Coordinates of N, CA and C in Angstrom, one line a residue:
Chain A
X1 N 36.8 -16.9 -21.3 CA 36.9 -17.9 -20.1 C 38.2 -17.9 -19.5
X2 N 38.3 -17.8 -18.2 CA 39.5 -17.9 -17.5 C 40.2 -19.2 -17.7
X3 N 41.5 -19.2 -18.0 CA 42.2 -20.4 -18.3 C 43.7 -20.3 -18.0
X4 N 44.2 -21.4 -17.5 CA 45.7 -21.5 -17.3 C 46.2 -22.7 -18.0
X5 N 47.2 -22.6 -18.9 CA 47.8 -23.7 -19.7 C 49.2 -23.9 -19.4
X6 N 49.6 -25.1 -19.1 CA 51.0 -25.4 -18.8 C 51.7 -26.2 -19.8
X7 N 52.9 -26.0 -20.1 CA 53.7 -26.8 -21.0 C 55.1 -26.9 -20.6
X8 N 55.8 -28.0 -20.9 CA 55.2 -29.2 -21.5 C 54.4 -30.0 -20.5
X9 N 53.7 -31.0 -20.9 CA 52.9 -31.9 -19.9 C 53.9 -32.7 -19.1
X10 N 55.0 -33.1 -19.7 CA 56.0 -33.9 -19.0 C 57.4 -33.5 -19.5
X11 N 58.3 -33.6 -18.6 CA 59.7 -33.2 -18.9 C 60.7 -34.2 -18.2
X12 N 61.6 -34.7 -19.0 CA 62.6 -35.6 -18.3 C 64.0 -34.9 -18.5
X13 N 64.6 -34.7 -17.4 CA 66.0 -34.1 -17.4 C 67.0 -34.9 -16.8
X14 N 68.2 -34.8 -17.2 CA 69.3 -35.4 -16.5 C 69.7 -34.5 -15.3
X15 N 70.2 -35.0 -14.3 CA 70.7 -34.2 -13.1 C 71.7 -33.2 -13.6
X16 N 71.4 -31.9 -13.2 CA 72.3 -30.8 -13.6 C 71.9 -30.1 -14.9
X17 N 70.9 -30.7 -15.6 CA 70.5 -30.1 -16.9 C 69.4 -29.1 -16.7
X18 N 69.6 -27.8 -16.8 CA 68.7 -26.8 -16.5 C 67.6 -26.7 -17.6
X19 N 66.4 -26.2 -17.2 CA 65.3 -26.1 -18.1 C 64.3 -25.1 -17.5
X20 N 63.2 -24.9 -18.3 CA 62.1 -24.0 -17.9 C 60.8 -24.6 -18.2
X21 N 59.8 -24.3 -17.3 CA 58.5 -24.7 -17.4 C 57.6 -23.5 -17.7
X22 N 56.6 -23.6 -18.6 CA 55.8 -22.5 -19.0 C 54.4 -22.6 -18.5
X23 N 53.9 -21.4 -18.1 CA 52.5 -21.3 -17.7 C 51.9 -20.0 -18.4
X24 N 51.0 -20.2 -19.3 CA 50.3 -19.1 -20.0 C 48.9 -19.0 -19.4
X25 N 48.5 -17.7 -19.3 CA 47.2 -17.5 -18.6 C 46.3 -16.5 -19.3
X26 N 45.1 -16.7 -19.2 CA 44.1 -15.7 -19.6 C 43.1 -15.6 -18.4
X27 N 43.4 -14.8 -17.5 CA 42.6 -14.7 -16.3 C 42.2 -13.2 -16.1
X28 N 40.9 -12.9 -16.1 CA 40.5 -11.6 -16.0 C 40.8 -11.0 -14.6
X29 N 41.4 -9.9 -14.5 CA 41.7 -9.3 -13.2 C 42.6 -10.1 -12.4
X30 N 43.6 -10.7 -13.0 CA 44.5 -11.6 -12.2 C 45.0 -10.9 -11.0
X31 N 44.9 -11.7 -9.9 CA 45.3 -11.1 -8.6 C 46.4 -12.0 -8.0
X32 N 47.3 -12.4 -8.8 CA 48.4 -13.2 -8.3 C 48.6 -14.5 -9.2
X33 N 49.8 -14.9 -9.4 CA 50.1 -16.1 -10.1 C 50.9 -17.0 -9.2
X34 N 50.4 -18.2 -8.9 CA 51.0 -19.0 -7.9 C 51.6 -20.3 -8.5
X35 N 52.7 -20.7 -7.9 CA 53.4 -21.9 -8.3 C 53.4 -22.9 -7.1
X36 N 53.0 -24.1 -7.3 CA 53.0 -25.2 -6.3 C 53.8 -26.4 -6.9
X37 N 54.3 -27.1 -5.9 CA 54.9 -28.4 -6.2 C 54.0 -29.5 -5.6
X38 N 53.8 -30.6 -6.4 CA 52.9 -31.7 -5.8 C 53.6 -33.0 -6.0
X39 N 53.8 -33.7 -4.9 CA 54.3 -35.1 -5.0 C 53.1 -36.0 -5.1
X40 N 53.3 -37.2 -5.6 CA 52.2 -38.2 -5.8 C 51.4 -38.4 -4.6
X41 N 50.1 -38.3 -4.6 CA 49.2 -38.5 -3.5 C 49.3 -37.5 -2.3
X42 N 50.0 -36.4 -2.5 CA 50.2 -35.4 -1.5 C 49.5 -34.1 -1.9
X43 N 49.4 -33.2 -0.9 CA 48.8 -31.9 -1.2 C 49.8 -31.0 -1.9
X44 N 49.3 -30.0 -2.7 CA 50.3 -29.1 -3.3 C 51.0 -28.3 -2.2
X45 N 52.3 -28.1 -2.5 CA 53.2 -27.4 -1.6 C 53.5 -26.1 -2.2
X46 N 53.3 -25.0 -1.5 CA 53.5 -23.6 -2.0 C 54.9 -23.3 -2.3
X47 N 55.2 -22.7 -3.5 CA 56.5 -22.3 -3.9 C 56.6 -20.8 -3.9
X48 N 55.9 -20.2 -4.9 CA 56.0 -18.8 -5.1 C 54.6 -18.1 -5.4
X49 N 54.6 -16.8 -5.1 CA 53.5 -16.0 -5.6 C 54.1 -14.8 -6.3
X50 N 53.6 -14.5 -7.5 CA 54.0 -13.3 -8.3 C 52.8 -12.4 -8.5
X51 N 53.0 -11.1 -8.3 CA 51.8 -10.2 -8.4 C 51.8 -9.3 -9.5
X52 N 53.0 -9.0 -10.1 CA 53.0 -8.0 -11.2 C 54.0 -8.4 -12.2
X53 N 53.8 -8.0 -13.5 CA 54.7 -8.3 -14.6 C 56.1 -7.7 -14.2
X54 N 57.1 -8.5 -14.5 CA 58.5 -8.2 -14.3 C 59.0 -8.7 -12.9
X55 N 58.1 -9.2 -12.1 CA 58.5 -9.7 -10.8 C 59.2 -11.0 -10.9
X56 N 60.2 -11.2 -10.1 CA 61.0 -12.5 -10.1 C 61.1 -12.9 -8.6
X57 N 61.1 -14.3 -8.4 CA 61.3 -14.8 -7.1 C 62.2 -16.0 -7.2
X58 N 63.1 -16.2 -6.2 CA 64.0 -17.4 -6.2 C 64.0 -18.1 -4.9
X59 N 64.2 -19.5 -5.1 CA 64.3 -20.3 -3.9 C 65.1 -21.5 -4.3
X60 N 66.3 -21.6 -3.8 CA 67.2 -22.7 -4.0 C 67.4 -22.8 -5.6
X61 N 67.1 -23.9 -6.2 CA 67.4 -24.1 -7.6 C 66.2 -23.5 -8.5
X62 N 65.2 -23.0 -7.9 CA 64.0 -22.5 -8.6 C 63.9 -21.0 -8.7
X63 N 63.5 -20.5 -9.9 CA 63.3 -19.1 -10.1 C 62.0 -18.9 -10.9
X64 N 61.1 -18.1 -10.4 CA 59.8 -17.9 -11.1 C 59.8 -16.4 -11.6
X65 N 59.3 -16.3 -12.8 CA 59.2 -15.0 -13.4 C 57.8 -14.8 -14.0
X66 N 57.4 -13.5 -14.2 CA 56.0 -13.2 -14.6 C 56.0 -12.1 -15.7
X67 N 55.3 -12.4 -16.8 CA 55.0 -11.3 -17.8 C 53.5 -11.1 -17.8
X68 N 53.1 -10.3 -18.7 CA 51.6 -10.0 -18.8 C 50.8 -11.2 -19.3
X69 N 51.5 -12.1 -19.9 CA 50.7 -13.3 -20.5 C 51.2 -14.6 -20.0
X70 N 52.4 -14.7 -19.4 CA 52.8 -16.0 -19.0 C 53.8 -15.9 -17.8
X71 N 54.1 -17.1 -17.2 CA 55.0 -17.2 -16.2 C 55.9 -18.4 -16.5
X72 N 57.2 -18.3 -16.0 CA 58.1 -19.3 -16.2 C 58.7 -19.8 -14.9
X73 N 58.9 -21.1 -14.8 CA 59.6 -21.6 -13.6 C 60.9 -22.2 -14.1
X74 N 62.0 -21.5 -13.8 CA 63.3 -22.0 -14.3 C 63.9 -22.9 -13.2
X75 N 64.4 -24.0 -13.7 CA 65.1 -25.0 -12.7 C 66.5 -25.1 -13.1
X76 N 67.4 -24.6 -12.2 CA 68.8 -24.6 -12.5 C 69.5 -25.8 -11.8
X77 N 70.3 -26.6 -12.6 CA 71.0 -27.7 -12.1 C 70.2 -28.6 -11.2
X78 N 69.1 -29.1 -11.8 CA 68.1 -29.9 -11.0 C 68.7 -31.2 -10.4
X79 N 68.2 -31.6 -9.3 CA 68.6 -32.9 -8.6 C 67.4 -33.8 -8.7
X80 N 67.6 -35.1 -8.5 CA 66.5 -36.1 -8.5 C 65.4 -35.7 -7.5
X81 N 65.7 -35.1 -6.4 CA 64.6 -34.7 -5.4 C 63.7 -33.6 -5.9
X82 N 64.1 -33.0 -7.0 CA 63.2 -32.0 -7.7 C 62.1 -32.6 -8.5
X83 N 62.2 -33.9 -8.7 CA 61.1 -34.6 -9.4 C 59.8 -34.5 -8.7
X84 N 58.8 -34.0 -9.5 CA 57.4 -33.8 -8.9 C 56.6 -33.2 -10.1
X85 N 55.3 -33.0 -9.8 CA 54.5 -32.2 -10.7 C 54.4 -30.8 -10.2
X86 N 54.7 -29.9 -11.1 CA 54.7 -28.4 -10.8 C 53.4 -27.8 -11.4
X87 N 52.6 -27.2 -10.5 CA 51.3 -26.6 -10.8 C 51.4 -25.1 -10.8
X88 N 50.7 -24.5 -11.7 CA 50.6 -23.1 -11.8 C 49.2 -22.7 -11.6
X89 N 48.9 -21.6 -11.0 CA 47.5 -21.2 -10.7 C 47.3 -19.7 -10.8
X90 N 46.2 -19.3 -11.4 CA 45.9 -17.9 -11.4 C 44.9 -17.5 -10.4
X91 N 45.1 -16.5 -9.6 CA 44.1 -16.0 -8.7 C 43.1 -15.0 -9.3
X92 N 41.8 -15.3 -9.1 CA 40.8 -14.4 -9.7 C 40.7 -13.1 -8.9
X93 N 40.2 -12.1 -9.6 CA 39.9 -10.9 -8.9 C 38.5 -10.9 -8.2
X94 N 38.1 -9.8 -7.8 CA 36.8 -9.7 -7.1 C 36.9 -10.0 -5.7
X95 N 35.8 -10.5 -5.1 CA 35.7 -10.8 -3.7 C 36.2 -12.2 -3.3
X96 N 36.6 -12.9 -4.3 CA 37.0 -14.3 -4.1 C 38.5 -14.4 -4.3
X97 N 39.1 -15.5 -3.8 CA 40.5 -15.8 -4.0 C 40.6 -17.2 -4.7
X98 N 39.5 -17.4 -5.5 CA 39.5 -18.7 -6.3 C 40.7 -18.8 -7.1
X99 N 41.3 -20.0 -7.2 CA 42.5 -20.3 -8.0 C 42.0 -21.2 -9.2
X100 N 42.5 -20.8 -10.4 CA 42.3 -21.5 -11.6 C 43.7 -22.2 -11.8
X101 N 43.7 -23.6 -11.8 CA 44.9 -24.3 -11.9 C 45.1 -24.8 -13.3
X102 N 46.4 -24.9 -13.8 CA 46.7 -25.6 -15.0 C 46.8 -27.1 -14.6
X103 N 47.0 -27.9 -15.6 CA 47.1 -29.3 -15.4 C 48.4 -29.8 -15.0
X104 N 49.4 -28.9 -14.9 CA 50.7 -29.3 -14.4 C 51.7 -29.8 -15.4
X105 N 53.0 -29.7 -14.9 CA 54.1 -30.3 -15.7 C 54.7 -31.4 -14.8
X106 N 54.8 -32.6 -15.3 CA 55.4 -33.7 -14.5 C 56.9 -33.7 -14.8
X107 N 57.7 -33.4 -13.9 CA 59.2 -33.3 -14.1 C 59.8 -34.6 -13.5
X108 N 60.7 -35.2 -14.3 CA 61.4 -36.3 -13.8 C 62.9 -36.0 -14.0
X109 N 63.7 -36.0 -12.9 CA 65.1 -35.7 -13.0 C 65.9 -37.0 -12.7
X110 N 66.6 -37.4 -13.7 CA 67.3 -38.7 -13.6 C 68.8 -38.5 -13.2
X111 N 69.3 -39.3 -12.2 CA 70.7 -39.2 -11.8 C 71.7 -39.6 -12.9
Chain B
X1 N 55.2 -29.6 6.3 CA 53.9 -29.6 6.9 C 53.3 -28.2 6.8
X2 N 52.1 -28.1 6.1 CA 51.5 -26.8 5.8 C 50.8 -26.2 7.0
X3 N 50.4 -27.1 8.0 CA 49.6 -26.7 9.1 C 48.2 -26.9 8.9
X4 N 47.7 -27.3 7.7 CA 46.3 -27.6 7.4 C 46.2 -29.1 7.6
X5 N 45.2 -29.5 8.4 CA 44.9 -30.9 8.6 C 43.6 -31.3 8.0
X6 N 43.6 -32.5 7.5 CA 42.4 -33.1 6.9 C 42.2 -34.5 7.4
X7 N 40.9 -34.9 7.7 CA 40.6 -36.2 8.1 C 39.3 -36.7 7.4
X8 N 39.2 -38.0 7.0 CA 40.2 -39.0 7.1 C 41.2 -38.9 5.9
X9 N 42.2 -39.7 5.9 CA 43.2 -39.7 4.8 C 42.6 -40.5 3.7
X10 N 41.9 -41.5 4.0 CA 41.3 -42.4 3.0 C 39.9 -42.7 3.4
X11 N 39.0 -42.8 2.4 CA 37.6 -43.2 2.6 C 37.1 -44.0 1.4
X12 N 36.6 -45.2 1.8 CA 36.1 -46.1 0.8 C 34.6 -46.3 1.1
X13 N 33.7 -46.1 0.1 CA 32.3 -46.2 0.4 C 31.6 -46.7 -0.9
X14 N 30.3 -46.9 -0.8 CA 29.6 -47.4 -1.9 C 28.7 -46.3 -2.6
X15 N 28.3 -46.5 -3.8 CA 27.4 -45.6 -4.5 C 26.2 -45.4 -3.7
X16 N 25.7 -44.1 -3.7 CA 24.5 -43.8 -3.0 C 24.7 -43.3 -1.6
X17 N 25.9 -43.6 -1.0 CA 26.1 -43.2 0.3 C 26.5 -41.7 0.5
X18 N 26.6 -41.3 1.8 CA 27.0 -40.0 2.2 C 28.2 -40.0 3.0
X19 N 29.1 -39.0 2.8 CA 30.3 -39.0 3.6 C 30.6 -37.5 4.0
X20 N 31.4 -37.3 5.1 CA 31.8 -36.0 5.5 C 33.3 -35.9 5.6
X21 N 33.9 -34.9 5.0 CA 35.3 -34.7 5.0 C 35.5 -33.5 5.9
X22 N 36.6 -33.6 6.8 CA 36.9 -32.5 7.7 C 38.2 -31.8 7.5
X23 N 38.2 -30.5 7.7 CA 39.4 -29.7 7.5 C 39.6 -28.7 8.7
X24 N 40.8 -28.7 9.2 CA 41.2 -27.6 10.1 C 42.2 -26.7 9.5
X25 N 42.0 -25.4 9.4 CA 42.9 -24.5 8.8 C 44.1 -24.2 9.7
X26 N 45.1 -23.6 9.1 CA 46.3 -23.1 9.8 C 45.8 -22.1 10.9
X27 N 46.5 -22.1 12.0 CA 46.2 -21.2 13.1 C 46.2 -19.7 12.5
X28 N 45.1 -19.0 12.8 CA 45.1 -17.6 12.3 C 44.4 -17.4 11.0
X29 N 44.3 -18.5 10.2 CA 43.7 -18.3 8.9 C 42.1 -18.3 9.0
X30 N 41.5 -17.4 8.3 CA 40.1 -17.2 8.3 C 39.3 -17.8 7.1
X31 N 40.1 -18.0 6.0 CA 39.5 -18.6 4.8 C 39.8 -20.0 4.7
X32 N 38.8 -20.8 4.2 CA 39.0 -22.2 3.9 C 38.4 -22.4 2.5
X33 N 39.1 -23.2 1.7 CA 38.8 -23.5 0.4 C 38.7 -25.0 0.2
X34 N 37.8 -25.5 -0.7 CA 37.8 -26.9 -1.0 C 38.0 -27.1 -2.5
X35 N 38.9 -28.1 -2.8 CA 39.2 -28.4 -4.2 C 39.1 -29.9 -4.4
X36 N 38.7 -30.2 -5.7 CA 38.6 -31.6 -6.1 C 39.7 -31.9 -7.1
X37 N 40.4 -33.0 -7.0 CA 41.4 -33.3 -8.0 C 41.2 -34.7 -8.5
X38 N 40.8 -34.8 -9.8 CA 40.6 -36.1 -10.4 C 41.6 -36.2 -11.5
X39 N 41.8 -37.5 -12.0 CA 42.9 -37.7 -13.0 C 42.6 -36.9 -14.3
X40 N 41.3 -36.8 -14.7 CA 41.0 -36.2 -16.0 C 40.7 -34.7 -15.9
X41 N 40.5 -34.2 -14.7 CA 40.1 -32.8 -14.5 C 41.1 -31.9 -13.9
X42 N 42.1 -32.4 -13.2 CA 43.1 -31.6 -12.5 C 42.4 -31.0 -11.3
X43 N 43.0 -30.0 -10.7 CA 42.5 -29.4 -9.5 C 41.4 -28.4 -9.8
X44 N 40.2 -28.6 -9.3 CA 39.0 -27.8 -9.5 C 38.5 -27.2 -8.2
X45 N 38.3 -25.9 -8.3 CA 37.8 -25.2 -7.1 C 36.3 -25.5 -6.9
X46 N 36.0 -25.8 -5.6 CA 34.6 -26.1 -5.3 C 33.9 -25.0 -4.6
X47 N 34.5 -24.6 -3.4 CA 33.8 -23.6 -2.6 C 34.8 -22.9 -1.7
X48 N 34.5 -21.7 -1.3 CA 35.3 -20.9 -0.3 C 34.4 -20.4 0.8
X49 N 35.0 -20.5 2.0 CA 34.3 -19.8 3.2 C 35.3 -18.9 3.8
X50 N 34.7 -17.8 4.3 CA 35.6 -16.8 5.0 C 34.9 -16.5 6.3
X51 N 35.5 -16.8 7.4 CA 35.0 -16.5 8.8 C 33.6 -16.9 8.9
X52 N 33.3 -18.1 8.5 CA 32.0 -18.7 8.7 C 31.0 -18.5 7.6
X53 N 31.3 -17.6 6.6 CA 30.3 -17.3 5.6 C 30.8 -17.8 4.2
X54 N 29.9 -18.2 3.4 CA 30.3 -18.6 2.1 C 30.7 -17.4 1.3
X55 N 31.9 -17.5 0.6 CA 32.4 -16.4 -0.2 C 32.3 -16.6 -1.7
X56 N 32.6 -17.8 -2.1 CA 32.5 -18.0 -3.5 C 32.3 -19.5 -3.8
X57 N 31.6 -19.7 -4.9 CA 31.3 -21.1 -5.3 C 31.9 -21.4 -6.7
X58 N 32.4 -22.6 -6.9 CA 32.9 -23.0 -8.2 C 31.9 -24.0 -8.8
X59 N 32.5 -25.1 -9.4 CA 31.7 -26.1 -10.0 C 31.3 -27.2 -9.0
X60 N 30.6 -26.7 -7.9 CA 30.2 -27.7 -6.9 C 28.8 -28.2 -7.2
X61 N 28.7 -29.6 -7.2 CA 27.5 -30.2 -7.5 C 26.4 -29.9 -6.4
X62 N 25.2 -30.0 -6.7 CA 24.1 -29.8 -5.7 C 24.1 -30.9 -4.6
X63 N 24.7 -32.0 -5.0 CA 24.8 -33.1 -4.0 C 25.9 -32.9 -2.9
X64 N 26.7 -31.8 -3.2 CA 27.8 -31.5 -2.3 C 27.4 -30.2 -1.5
X65 N 27.8 -30.2 -0.2 CA 27.6 -29.0 0.5 C 28.7 -28.8 1.5
X66 N 28.9 -27.6 2.0 CA 30.0 -27.4 3.0 C 29.6 -26.4 4.0
X67 N 30.3 -26.3 5.1 CA 30.1 -25.2 6.0 C 31.4 -25.0 6.8
X68 N 31.5 -23.8 7.4 CA 32.6 -23.5 8.2 C 32.0 -23.1 9.6
X69 N 32.6 -23.7 10.6 CA 32.0 -23.6 12.0 C 32.7 -22.4 12.7
X70 N 32.1 -22.0 13.9 CA 32.7 -20.9 14.6 C 34.2 -21.1 15.0
X71 N 34.6 -22.3 15.2 CA 36.1 -22.5 15.5 C 36.9 -22.5 14.2
X72 N 36.3 -22.3 13.1 CA 36.9 -22.1 11.7 C 37.2 -23.4 11.0
X73 N 36.9 -24.5 11.7 CA 37.1 -25.8 10.9 C 36.0 -25.9 9.9
X74 N 36.2 -26.7 8.9 CA 35.2 -26.8 7.8 C 34.9 -28.3 7.5
X75 N 33.7 -28.5 7.1 CA 33.3 -29.8 6.6 C 32.7 -29.8 5.2
X76 N 33.1 -30.8 4.4 CA 32.5 -30.9 3.1 C 31.7 -32.2 3.1
X77 N 30.4 -32.1 2.8 CA 29.5 -33.2 2.8 C 29.2 -33.6 1.4
X78 N 29.3 -34.9 1.1 CA 29.1 -35.4 -0.2 C 28.0 -36.5 -0.1
X79 N 26.9 -36.3 -0.8 CA 25.8 -37.3 -0.7 C 25.5 -37.9 -2.1
X80 N 24.7 -38.9 -2.0 CA 24.2 -39.7 -3.2 C 25.4 -40.0 -4.1
X81 N 26.5 -40.5 -3.5 CA 27.8 -40.6 -4.2 C 27.7 -41.5 -5.4
X82 N 28.4 -41.1 -6.4 CA 28.5 -41.8 -7.7 C 30.0 -42.2 -7.9
X83 N 30.2 -43.1 -8.8 CA 31.5 -43.6 -9.1 C 32.4 -42.4 -9.5
X84 N 31.9 -41.5 -10.3 CA 32.7 -40.4 -10.7 C 33.1 -39.4 -9.7
X85 N 32.6 -39.6 -8.5 CA 33.0 -38.7 -7.3 C 34.3 -39.1 -6.7
X86 N 34.8 -40.3 -7.1 CA 36.1 -40.8 -6.6 C 37.2 -39.8 -7.1
X87 N 37.9 -39.3 -6.1 CA 38.9 -38.3 -6.4 C 39.7 -38.0 -5.1
X88 N 40.7 -37.1 -5.2 CA 41.3 -36.5 -4.0 C 40.6 -35.2 -3.7
X89 N 40.3 -35.0 -2.5 CA 39.7 -33.7 -2.1 C 40.6 -33.0 -1.1
X90 N 41.0 -31.8 -1.5 CA 41.9 -31.0 -0.8 C 41.2 -29.8 -0.1
X91 N 41.7 -29.5 1.0 CA 41.3 -28.3 1.7 C 42.5 -27.3 1.7
X92 N 42.3 -26.1 1.6 CA 43.3 -25.1 1.7 C 42.9 -24.0 2.6
X93 N 43.8 -23.2 3.2 CA 43.4 -22.1 4.0 C 44.3 -20.9 3.7
X94 N 43.8 -19.7 4.0 CA 44.6 -18.5 3.8 C 44.2 -17.5 4.9
X95 N 45.0 -16.5 5.1 CA 44.7 -15.5 6.2 C 43.4 -14.8 5.9
X96 N 43.4 -14.2 4.7 CA 42.2 -13.4 4.4 C 41.4 -14.0 3.2
X97 N 40.6 -13.2 2.6 CA 39.7 -13.7 1.5 C 40.2 -13.1 0.2
X98 N 41.2 -12.3 0.2 CA 41.7 -11.7 -1.0 C 42.7 -12.5 -1.8
X99 N 43.9 -11.9 -2.0 CA 44.9 -12.5 -2.9 C 46.0 -13.2 -2.0
X100 N 45.6 -13.6 -0.8 CA 46.6 -14.3 0.0 C 47.0 -15.7 -0.5
X101 N 48.1 -16.1 -0.2 CA 48.6 -17.5 -0.5 C 47.7 -18.5 0.2
X102 N 47.3 -19.5 -0.6 CA 46.6 -20.6 -0.1 C 47.5 -21.8 0.3
X103 N 47.4 -22.3 1.4 CA 48.2 -23.5 1.9 C 47.3 -24.7 1.9
X104 N 47.8 -25.8 1.3 CA 47.0 -27.0 1.1 C 47.2 -28.0 2.2
X105 N 46.2 -28.7 2.5 CA 46.3 -29.9 3.4 C 46.7 -31.1 2.6
X106 N 46.9 -32.3 3.3 CA 47.4 -33.5 2.7 C 46.3 -34.2 1.9
X107 N 45.0 -33.8 2.0 CA 44.0 -34.4 1.2 C 43.3 -35.6 1.8
X108 N 42.1 -35.9 1.2 CA 41.3 -37.1 1.6 C 41.1 -37.8 0.2
X109 N 41.5 -39.0 0.2 CA 41.3 -39.8 -1.0 C 40.0 -40.6 -0.9
X110 N 39.0 -40.2 -1.7 CA 37.7 -40.9 -1.7 C 37.6 -41.9 -2.8
X111 N 37.2 -43.1 -2.5 CA 37.0 -44.1 -3.5 C 35.5 -44.6 -3.3
X112 N 34.8 -44.5 -4.4 CA 33.4 -44.9 -4.4 C 33.3 -46.1 -5.3
X113 N 32.8 -47.2 -4.6 CA 32.7 -48.5 -5.3 C 31.3 -48.8 -5.7

């Protein structure tokens, strides 16, 4: 069964304290690994797409990496405004672009 | 702002009723997706349309239906509503039907009383 699992469920960091979020996946014919940020009551905001193992992408304090089994979202020197739920999703193969989402990591960054 | 619009933002209705949620994709996007997000289930894929045709179905209930119109906007119809249908409903759009990035709208919060 196609599945995406994220850990930890929740993470509390001090401002400036770097850390990583994990996303492990078992998705047949994975056609992309997607990271989104979601604020409470809002729609997911696109962050990164990774297509092949070894690929890395960066944006401000965030860096996403991909291996054959998992992806990491590294947060360097986070600020309180980085507080949000971070969602990981695997894109299925075939004729569809259906996304299988993990349950997310709730990140709280305290000043 | 992703460029995807959804109306209404909030909807409160009673059990047994029928509602319609509307979505306008980003300019130039041909694919529209519908997702349901509830507290205990996370984001669940419901259905995908590409250029007016149904492309893929997920765990969509028979009481739910959707369509994509010639101007590419989409509507999700929910009927015989139950308490458990209360959730956030998101629409997303992408350029094509393959592995393109999906951009999400702000969502419609449905409350069934």
